[in-house]
PDB file of C-alpha atoms in Angstrom:
ATOM      1  CA  MET A   1     -44.855 -65.045  26.065  1.00  0.00           C
ATOM      2  CA  LYS A   2     -43.207 -68.443  25.581  1.00  0.00           C
ATOM      3  CA  ILE A   3     -40.483 -70.002  27.666  1.00  0.00           C
ATOM      4  CA  ILE A   4     -37.640 -71.533  25.690  1.00  0.00           C
ATOM      5  CA  LEU A   5     -35.073 -73.806  27.295  1.00  0.00           C
ATOM      6  CA  ILE A   6     -31.794 -73.587  25.423  1.00  0.00           C
ATOM      7  CA  ARG A   7     -28.274 -74.763  26.067  1.00  0.00           C
ATOM      8  CA  ASP A   8     -26.218 -71.969  24.468  1.00  0.00           C
ATOM      9  CA  HIS A   9     -28.335 -68.964  25.362  1.00  0.00           C
ATOM     10  CA  ASP A  10     -25.750 -66.334  24.380  1.00  0.00           C
ATOM     11  CA  ALA A  11     -25.664 -67.506  20.775  1.00  0.00           C
ATOM     12  CA  VAL A  12     -29.435 -67.771  20.410  1.00  0.00           C
ATOM     13  CA  LEU A  13     -30.612 -64.848  22.556  1.00  0.00           C
ATOM     14  CA  THR A  14     -29.599 -62.132  20.097  1.00  0.00           C
ATOM     15  CA  HIS A  15     -31.325 -63.928  17.234  1.00  0.00           C
ATOM     16  CA  LEU A  16     -34.563 -64.528  19.160  1.00  0.00           C
ATOM     17  CA  THR A  17     -34.669 -61.038  20.651  1.00  0.00           C
ATOM     18  CA  GLY A  18     -34.161 -59.458  17.242  1.00  0.00           C
ATOM     19  CA  LYS A  19     -36.714 -61.704  15.616  1.00  0.00           C
ATOM     20  CA  PHE A  20     -39.424 -61.861  18.263  1.00  0.00           C
ATOM     21  CA  GLY A  21     -38.799 -58.935  20.615  1.00  0.00           C
ATOM     22  CA  SER A  22     -39.947 -59.511  24.196  1.00  0.00           C
ATOM     23  CA  LEU A  23     -42.348 -62.325  23.354  1.00  0.00           C
ATOM     24  CA  PHE A  24     -39.755 -64.873  24.406  1.00  0.00           C
ATOM     25  CA  VAL A  25     -37.854 -65.328  27.645  1.00  0.00           C
ATOM     26  CA  CYS A  26     -34.696 -67.362  27.170  1.00  0.00           C
ATOM     27  CA  LEU A  27     -33.382 -69.169  30.194  1.00  0.00           C
ATOM     28  CA  PRO A  28     -30.186 -71.212  30.094  1.00  0.00           C
ATOM     29  CA  VAL A  29     -30.674 -74.840  31.055  1.00  0.00           C
ATOM     30  CA  SER A  30     -28.268 -74.368  33.963  1.00  0.00           C
ATOM     31  CA  THR A  31     -30.833 -72.114  35.690  1.00  0.00           C
ATOM     32  CA  ILE A  32     -33.629 -74.628  35.345  1.00  0.00           C
ATOM     33  CA  SER A  33     -34.492 -76.973  38.177  1.00  0.00           C
ATOM     34  CA  PRO A  34     -33.830 -80.599  37.279  1.00  0.00           C
ATOM     35  CA  SER A  35     -37.435 -81.332  38.225  1.00  0.00           C
ATOM     36  CA  HIS A  36     -38.859 -79.835  35.039  1.00  0.00           C
ATOM     37  CA  ASP A  37     -41.874 -82.188  35.158  1.00  0.00           C
ATOM     38  CA  ILE A  38     -42.765 -80.881  38.622  1.00  0.00           C
ATOM     39  CA  PHE A  39     -42.586 -77.321  37.309  1.00  0.00           C
ATOM     40  CA  SER A  40     -44.817 -78.260  34.366  1.00  0.00           C
ATOM     41  CA  ASP A  41     -47.324 -79.788  36.772  1.00  0.00           C
ATOM     42  CA  LEU A  42     -47.238 -76.655  38.955  1.00  0.00           C
ATOM     43  CA  TYR A  43     -47.723 -74.442  35.920  1.00  0.00           C
ATOM     44  CA  THR A  44     -50.639 -76.533  34.657  1.00  0.00           C
ATOM     45  CA  SER A  45     -52.256 -76.730  38.096  1.00  0.00           C
ATOM     46  CA  HIS A  46     -51.871 -73.118  39.189  1.00  0.00           C
ATOM     47  CA  HIS A  47     -51.534 -70.869  36.124  1.00  0.00           C
ATOM     48  CA  GLY A  48     -55.297 -70.457  35.685  1.00  0.00           C
ATOM     49  CA  TRP A  49     -55.754 -69.622  39.353  1.00  0.00           C
ATOM     50  CA  LEU A  50     -52.875 -67.111  39.303  1.00  0.00           C
ATOM     51  CA  TYR A  51     -54.113 -65.515  36.085  1.00  0.00           C
ATOM     52  CA  ASN A  52     -57.615 -65.025  37.557  1.00  0.00           C
ATOM     53  CA  TRP A  53     -56.159 -63.683  40.819  1.00  0.00           C
ATOM     54  CA  LEU A  54     -54.097 -61.127  38.893  1.00  0.00           C
ATOM     55  CA  TRP A  55     -56.978 -60.279  36.575  1.00  0.00           C
ATOM     56  CA  ARG A  56     -59.184 -59.382  39.583  1.00  0.00           C
ATOM     57  CA  LYS A  57     -56.410 -57.145  40.923  1.00  0.00           C
ATOM     58  CA  LEU A  58     -55.535 -55.488  37.601  1.00  0.00           C
ATOM     59  CA  GLY A  59     -58.796 -55.522  35.678  1.00  0.00           C
ATOM     60  CA  CYS A  60     -56.769 -56.170  32.531  1.00  0.00           C
ATOM     61  CA  ARG A  61     -56.483 -59.572  30.861  1.00  0.00           C
ATOM     62  CA  ASP A  62     -53.250 -58.806  28.984  1.00  0.00           C
ATOM     63  CA  GLY A  63     -51.546 -57.390  32.063  1.00  0.00           C
ATOM     64  CA  ALA A  64     -52.680 -60.379  34.134  1.00  0.00           C
ATOM     65  CA  ALA A  65     -51.304 -62.788  31.517  1.00  0.00           C
ATOM     66  CA  ASP A  66     -47.956 -60.947  31.410  1.00  0.00           C
ATOM     67  CA  LEU A  67     -47.577 -60.874  35.191  1.00  0.00           C
ATOM     68  CA  ALA A  68     -48.629 -64.530  35.544  1.00  0.00           C
ATOM     69  CA  HIS A  69     -45.953 -65.562  33.066  1.00  0.00           C
ATOM     70  CA  ASP A  70     -43.376 -63.297  34.733  1.00  0.00           C
ATOM     71  CA  THR A  71     -44.218 -64.937  38.069  1.00  0.00           C
ATOM     72  CA  PHE A  72     -43.593 -68.423  36.724  1.00  0.00           C
ATOM     73  CA  VAL A  73     -40.405 -67.333  34.958  1.00  0.00           C
ATOM     74  CA  ARG A  74     -39.127 -65.893  38.226  1.00  0.00           C
ATOM     75  CA  MET A  75     -40.056 -69.078  40.063  1.00  0.00           C
ATOM     76  CA  LEU A  76     -38.377 -71.176  37.389  1.00  0.00           C
ATOM     77  CA  ALA A  77     -35.145 -69.208  37.682  1.00  0.00           C
ATOM     78  CA  THR A  78     -34.987 -68.935  41.484  1.00  0.00           C
ATOM     79  CA  GLN A  79     -36.935 -71.687  43.207  1.00  0.00           C
ATOM     80  CA  SER A  80     -36.841 -75.442  43.127  1.00  0.00           C
ATOM     81  CA  ALA A  81     -40.417 -76.391  42.289  1.00  0.00           C
ATOM     82  CA  ASP A  82     -40.272 -79.652  44.208  1.00  0.00           C
ATOM     83  CA  SER A  83     -39.443 -77.879  47.494  1.00  0.00           C
ATOM     84  CA  LEU A  84     -42.640 -75.816  47.526  1.00  0.00           C
ATOM     85  CA  ARG A  85     -45.122 -76.862  50.191  1.00  0.00           C
ATOM     86  CA  GLU A  86     -47.627 -74.088  49.474  1.00  0.00           C
ATOM     87  CA  PRO A  87     -47.246 -73.196  45.781  1.00  0.00           C
ATOM     88  CA  ARG A  88     -50.158 -70.735  45.731  1.00  0.00           C
ATOM     89  CA  ALA A  89     -48.790 -68.823  48.712  1.00  0.00           C
ATOM     90  CA  TYR A  90     -45.384 -68.592  47.017  1.00  0.00           C
ATOM     91  CA  LEU A  91     -46.864 -67.645  43.640  1.00  0.00           C
ATOM     92  CA  SER A  92     -49.140 -64.989  45.141  1.00  0.00           C
ATOM     93  CA  THR A  93     -46.210 -63.484  47.091  1.00  0.00           C
ATOM     94  CA  VAL A  94     -44.032 -63.259  43.969  1.00  0.00           C
ATOM     95  CA  ALA A  95     -46.945 -62.014  41.852  1.00  0.00           C
ATOM     96  CA  ASN A  96     -47.847 -59.405  44.466  1.00  0.00           C
ATOM     97  CA  GLY A  97     -44.294 -58.032  44.362  1.00  0.00           C
ATOM     98  CA  LEU A  98     -44.468 -57.840  40.574  1.00  0.00           C
ATOM     99  CA  LEU A  99     -47.877 -56.180  40.852  1.00  0.00           C
ATOM    100  CA  VAL A 100     -46.548 -53.529  43.243  1.00  0.00           C
ATOM    101  CA  ASN A 101     -43.682 -52.823  40.832  1.00  0.00           C
ATOM    102  CA  HIS A 102     -46.187 -52.628  37.951  1.00  0.00           C
ATOM    103  CA  TRP A 103     -48.367 -50.079  39.780  1.00  0.00           C
ATOM    104  CA  ARG A 104     -45.335 -48.093  40.853  1.00  0.00           C
ATOM    105  CA  ARG A 105     -44.124 -47.927  37.259  1.00  0.00           C
ATOM    106  CA  LEU A 106     -47.605 -46.856  36.079  1.00  0.00           C
ATOM    107  CA  THR A 107     -47.701 -44.097  38.694  1.00  0.00           C
ATOM    108  CA  LEU A 108     -44.299 -42.813  37.586  1.00  0.00           C
ATOM    109  CA  GLU A 109     -45.352 -42.910  33.936  1.00  0.00           C
ATOM    110  CA  ARG A 110     -48.611 -41.038  34.628  1.00  0.00           C
ATOM    111  CA  THR A 111     -46.753 -38.404  36.653  1.00  0.00           C
ATOM    112  CA  PHE A 112     -44.231 -37.975  33.838  1.00  0.00           C
ATOM    113  CA  LEU A 113     -46.992 -37.651  31.224  1.00  0.00           C
ATOM    114  CA  ALA A 114     -48.849 -35.128  33.390  1.00  0.00           C
ATOM    115  CA  ALA A 115     -45.643 -33.086  33.689  1.00  0.00           C
ATOM    116  CA  LEU A 116     -45.236 -33.194  29.902  1.00  0.00           C
ATOM    117  CA  ALA A 117     -48.840 -32.115  29.376  1.00  0.00           C
ATOM    118  CA  SER A 118     -48.310 -29.101  31.627  1.00  0.00           C
ATOM    119  CA  ARG A 119     -45.422 -27.954  29.403  1.00  0.00           C
ATOM    120  CA  PRO A 120     -47.021 -27.698  25.950  1.00  0.00           C
ATOM    121  CA  GLU A 121     -44.046 -25.797  24.547  1.00  0.00           C
ATOM    122  CA  LEU A 122     -41.981 -28.969  24.754  1.00  0.00           C
ATOM    123  CA  THR A 123     -42.124 -31.320  21.833  1.00  0.00           C
ATOM    124  CA  ALA A 124     -43.628 -34.665  22.667  1.00  0.00           C
ATOM    125  CA  PRO A 125     -41.023 -37.399  23.082  1.00  0.00           C
ATOM    126  CA  SER A 126     -41.119 -40.447  20.867  1.00  0.00           C
ATOM    127  CA  PRO A 127     -42.423 -43.675  22.408  1.00  0.00           C
ATOM    128  CA  GLU A 128     -38.823 -44.905  22.675  1.00  0.00           C
ATOM    129  CA  GLU A 129     -37.692 -41.735  24.454  1.00  0.00           C
ATOM    130  CA  ARG A 130     -40.704 -41.908  26.753  1.00  0.00           C
ATOM    131  CA  ALA A 131     -39.923 -45.536  27.636  1.00  0.00           C
ATOM    132  CA  LEU A 132     -36.299 -44.606  28.408  1.00  0.00           C
ATOM    133  CA  VAL A 133     -37.355 -41.709  30.635  1.00  0.00           C
ATOM    134  CA  VAL A 134     -39.902 -43.845  32.483  1.00  0.00           C
ATOM    135  CA  GLU A 135     -37.273 -46.564  32.980  1.00  0.00           C
ATOM    136  CA  ALA A 136     -34.811 -43.967  34.325  1.00  0.00           C
ATOM    137  CA  LEU A 137     -37.486 -42.573  36.669  1.00  0.00           C
ATOM    138  CA  TYR A 138     -38.261 -46.083  37.861  1.00  0.00           C
ATOM    139  CA  ARG A 139     -34.571 -46.732  38.625  1.00  0.00           C
ATOM    140  CA  ILE A 140     -34.268 -43.412  40.466  1.00  0.00           C
ATOM    141  CA  ASP A 141     -37.405 -44.185  42.473  1.00  0.00           C
ATOM    142  CA  ALA A 142     -36.056 -47.642  43.368  1.00  0.00           C
ATOM    143  CA  MET A 143     -32.722 -46.086  44.383  1.00  0.00           C
ATOM    144  CA  LEU A 144     -34.448 -43.484  46.566  1.00  0.00           C
ATOM    145  CA  ASP A 145     -36.478 -46.243  48.192  1.00  0.00           C
ATOM    146  CA  THR A 146     -33.245 -47.841  49.489  1.00  0.00           C
ATOM    147  CA  LEU A 147     -32.364 -44.693  51.464  1.00  0.00           C
ATOM    148  CA  SER A 148     -33.530 -43.775  54.936  1.00  0.00           C
ATOM    149  CA  PRO A 149     -36.205 -41.043  54.963  1.00  0.00           C
ATOM    150  CA  ARG A 150     -33.680 -38.422  56.164  1.00  0.00           C
ATOM    151  CA  ALA A 151     -31.060 -39.358  53.571  1.00  0.00           C
ATOM    152  CA  ARG A 152     -33.719 -39.312  50.833  1.00  0.00           C
ATOM    153  CA  GLN A 153     -34.938 -35.885  51.952  1.00  0.00           C
ATOM    154  CA  ALA A 154     -31.388 -34.502  52.096  1.00  0.00           C
ATOM    155  CA  PHE A 155     -30.633 -35.818  48.617  1.00  0.00           C
ATOM    156  CA  LEU A 156     -33.827 -34.359  47.141  1.00  0.00           C
ATOM    157  CA  LEU A 157     -33.278 -30.990  48.827  1.00  0.00           C
ATOM    158  CA  ALA A 158     -29.790 -30.844  47.330  1.00  0.00           C
ATOM    159  CA  GLN A 159     -30.675 -32.117  43.872  1.00  0.00           C
ATOM    160  CA  LEU A 160     -34.122 -30.624  43.283  1.00  0.00           C
ATOM    161  CA  ASP A 161     -34.086 -27.472  45.401  1.00  0.00           C
ATOM    162  CA  GLY A 162     -30.366 -26.727  45.079  1.00  0.00           C
ATOM    163  CA  LEU A 163     -29.895 -26.182  48.806  1.00  0.00           C
ATOM    164  CA  THR A 164     -26.418 -26.108  50.300  1.00  0.00           C
ATOM    165  CA  TYR A 165     -25.425 -28.621  52.965  1.00  0.00           C
ATOM    166  CA  ALA A 166     -25.720 -25.892  55.602  1.00  0.00           C
ATOM    167  CA  GLN A 167     -29.262 -25.049  54.453  1.00  0.00           C
ATOM    168  CA  ILE A 168     -30.236 -28.722  54.426  1.00  0.00           C
ATOM    169  CA  ALA A 169     -28.774 -29.160  57.924  1.00  0.00           C
ATOM    170  CA  GLY A 170     -30.892 -26.244  59.134  1.00  0.00           C
ATOM    171  CA  GLN A 171     -34.050 -27.578  57.514  1.00  0.00           C
ATOM    172  CA  LEU A 172     -33.552 -31.146  58.808  1.00  0.00           C
ATOM    173  CA  GLU A 173     -32.265 -29.925  62.178  1.00  0.00           C
ATOM    174  CA  VAL A 174     -29.115 -32.038  61.978  1.00  0.00           C
ATOM    175  CA  SER A 175     -25.414 -31.220  61.769  1.00  0.00           C
ATOM    176  CA  GLU A 176     -23.776 -30.421  58.450  1.00  0.00           C
ATOM    177  CA  ARG A 177     -21.590 -33.483  59.011  1.00  0.00           C
ATOM    178  CA  MET A 178     -24.741 -35.625  59.148  1.00  0.00           C
ATOM    179  CA  VAL A 179     -25.924 -34.107  55.858  1.00  0.00           C
ATOM    180  CA  LYS A 180     -22.587 -35.076  54.288  1.00  0.00           C
ATOM    181  CA  LYS A 181     -23.115 -38.618  55.550  1.00  0.00           C
ATOM    182  CA  TYR A 182     -26.627 -38.689  54.054  1.00  0.00           C
ATOM    183  CA  MET A 183     -25.327 -37.412  50.736  1.00  0.00           C
ATOM    184  CA  ALA A 184     -22.511 -40.000  50.709  1.00  0.00           C
ATOM    185  CA  GLN A 185     -25.121 -42.752  51.213  1.00  0.00           C
ATOM    186  CA  ALA A 186     -27.224 -41.352  48.364  1.00  0.00           C
ATOM    187  CA  MET A 187     -24.255 -41.012  46.025  1.00  0.00           C
ATOM    188  CA  LEU A 188     -23.206 -44.588  46.738  1.00  0.00           C
ATOM    189  CA  GLN A 189     -26.699 -45.794  45.817  1.00  0.00           C
ATOM    190  CA  CYS A 190     -26.582 -43.662  42.639  1.00  0.00           C
ATOM    191  CA  MET A 191     -23.292 -45.284  41.616  1.00  0.00           C
ATOM    192  CA  LEU A 192     -24.668 -48.772  42.307  1.00  0.00           C
ATOM    193  CA  CYS A 193     -27.760 -47.939  40.261  1.00  0.00           C
ATOM    194  CA  MET A 194     -25.590 -46.740  37.359  1.00  0.00           C
ATOM    195  CA  ASP A 195     -23.494 -49.920  37.564  1.00  0.00           C
ATOM    196  CA  ASP A 196     -26.668 -52.027  37.390  1.00  0.00           C
ATOM    197  CA  ALA A 197     -27.880 -50.067  34.371  1.00  0.00           C
ATOM    198  CA  ALA A 198     -24.568 -50.498  32.512  1.00  0.00           C
TER     199      ALA A 198
END
């Protein structure tokens, strides 16, 4: 992946994305810290260390390279490089969060593929369809993670098991009014997730 600094990113982004796919990350100059030289020094000084750290965790050179670049892109967009006192601590924290998300996504994808394999009568989805389903599962998982354990359980009992609010209240040993509150919280998170996806 290469990082390109451009001034009119809307005009160029479509062209680069169509031509190069996800090999390029385009960041508008307005999101870049004015201390670009400091960022370059940080990248030069710490990229090798971060790459090796990620490689030991992942056991995959390509994945380590992708996550190392994603870490620096995130730092470039959100953090002033010259204000970092402990760059490796910051980089490892950001990279660890990306690593957790990576493993979570892999787990969801493996679970989805195992479910497909157990239903041989279904036609196999195309790679594009599979990527869309995995992305949807990842968003649902992230949404469920924002809920309290009780609200998550109530939502899953309603959506997956088809239980009524009264049945859920009995199973969770709470009032039906509390189940309605849990479901309202879950529905709000669903709407926010759909807004983010749009």
